[in-house]
Coordinates of C-alpha atoms in Angstrom, one line a residue:
M275 CA 0.0 0.0 0.0
S276 CA 1.1 3.5 -0.6
L277 CA 1.4 6.5 1.7
P278 CA -1.8 8.5 2.1
N279 CA -2.4 10.9 -0.7
K280 CA -1.5 14.5 0.1
T281 CA 0.4 13.4 3.2
P282 CA 2.6 16.3 4.3
T283 CA 6.3 15.7 4.3
E284 CA 6.9 18.3 7.0
L285 CA 4.7 19.4 9.9
D286 CA 5.1 22.2 12.4
V287 CA 5.3 21.6 16.2
Y288 CA 5.9 24.0 19.0
R289 CA 7.9 23.1 22.0
R290 CA 6.2 23.1 25.4
V291 CA 2.7 22.7 24.1
D292 CA 0.5 19.7 23.3
W293 CA 0.5 18.7 19.6
T294 CA -2.3 16.7 17.8
K295 CA -2.8 16.0 14.1
N296 CA -5.6 14.0 12.4
F297 CA -5.0 11.9 9.3
I298 CA -7.0 9.8 6.8
F299 CA -5.1 6.8 5.4
K300 CA -6.0 6.5 1.7
D301 CA -5.1 4.4 -1.3
P302 CA -3.8 5.9 -4.6
N303 CA -7.4 6.4 -5.7
S304 CA -8.1 8.6 -2.6
T305 CA -10.3 5.9 -1.1
A306 CA -10.0 5.5 2.6
I307 CA -8.3 2.3 3.7
D308 CA -10.1 0.4 6.5
L309 CA -7.9 0.2 9.6
T310 CA -10.1 -2.4 11.4
G311 CA -7.8 -4.9 13.1
S312 CA -4.8 -2.6 12.6
T313 CA -2.4 -1.3 15.3
L314 CA -0.5 1.9 14.6
T315 CA 2.8 2.8 16.3
S316 CA 5.1 5.9 15.9
E317 CA 8.4 7.2 17.2
V318 CA 10.3 10.4 16.9
W319 CA 14.0 10.1 16.0
N320 CA 16.9 12.1 14.6
A321 CA 17.5 11.7 10.9
E322 CA 20.3 9.1 11.4
R323 CA 18.0 7.1 13.7
S324 CA 20.8 7.1 16.4
K325 CA 18.7 9.0 19.0
K326 CA 15.1 8.3 19.8
Y327 CA 13.2 11.3 21.4
C328 CA 9.8 9.8 22.3
D329 CA 6.9 7.7 21.2
I330 CA 3.9 9.3 19.6
T331 CA 0.4 8.3 20.8
C332 CA -1.5 6.8 17.9
T333 CA -5.3 6.6 18.1
I334 CA -7.5 5.1 15.5
T335 CA -10.6 7.3 15.6
D336 CA -12.7 5.8 12.8
A337 CA -11.3 2.5 11.6
S338 CA -13.7 1.9 8.7
N339 CA -12.9 5.3 7.2
G340 CA -9.2 5.2 7.7
K341 CA -9.1 8.0 10.3
F342 CA -6.4 8.2 13.0
R343 CA -4.9 10.8 15.3
L344 CA -1.3 11.4 16.4
S345 CA -0.5 13.3 19.5
L346 CA 2.4 14.5 21.7
S347 CA 2.1 15.9 25.2
E348 CA 3.7 19.1 26.4
S349 CA 6.5 17.2 28.1
Q350 CA 7.2 15.3 24.9
T351 CA 7.4 18.4 22.7
T352 CA 9.7 20.0 25.2
I353 CA 12.4 17.5 24.6
L354 CA 12.3 17.8 20.8
P355 CA 15.3 19.7 19.3
T356 CA 14.8 22.7 17.0
T357 CA 17.9 21.6 15.0
P358 CA 18.6 19.2 13.6
A359 CA 15.0 18.5 12.7
P360 CA 13.6 15.3 14.1
Y361 CA 11.6 12.8 12.0
F362 CA 8.7 10.4 12.7
D363 CA 7.1 7.6 10.9
V364 CA 3.9 5.6 11.5
K365 CA 4.0 1.8 11.2
R366 CA 0.8 -0.2 10.6
T367 CA 0.6 -3.7 11.8
V368 CA -2.2 -6.1 10.8
G369 CA -1.5 -9.6 12.2
S370 CA 2.1 -10.3 11.3
D371 CA 2.2 -7.9 8.4
T372 CA 3.7 -4.4 8.8
S373 CA 3.9 -1.4 6.5
L374 CA 5.1 2.1 6.7
I375 CA 2.3 4.5 6.1
I376 CA 3.9 8.0 6.9
R377 CA 7.3 9.5 7.2
V378 CA 7.5 13.1 8.2
K379 CA 10.0 15.8 9.3
F380 CA 9.1 17.9 12.2
N381 CA 9.8 21.7 12.0
V382 CA 10.2 22.4 15.7
S383 CA 9.8 26.0 16.8
E384 CA 10.6 27.3 20.2
G385 CA 7.5 27.9 22.3
Y386 CA 7.7 31.1 24.3
T387 CA 5.5 30.6 27.4
T388 CA 7.1 28.6 30.2

């Protein structure tokens, strides 16, 4: 399966605030892919994958319509570096089959309120 259509390759996140983003997993014809029976996992790493920063919470919000949400807490965004940019991906597991459904770079900006 391919990555969702129109999936951003970069997303903005601010340090010291919660972050949430909703997605719809689609096939190349823009038809939502049913996520029933799927498990989604996600981690934030540096580009070289030598340093893991945190796990991202993955929540399937409407399985039959391919909808899911990714989120980070305030404490998780606080540990993300502004440079070099961290990356995350989302892995889908169905039974013993796994696939990569998203790979995205975070543009991390400094939050100002402490």
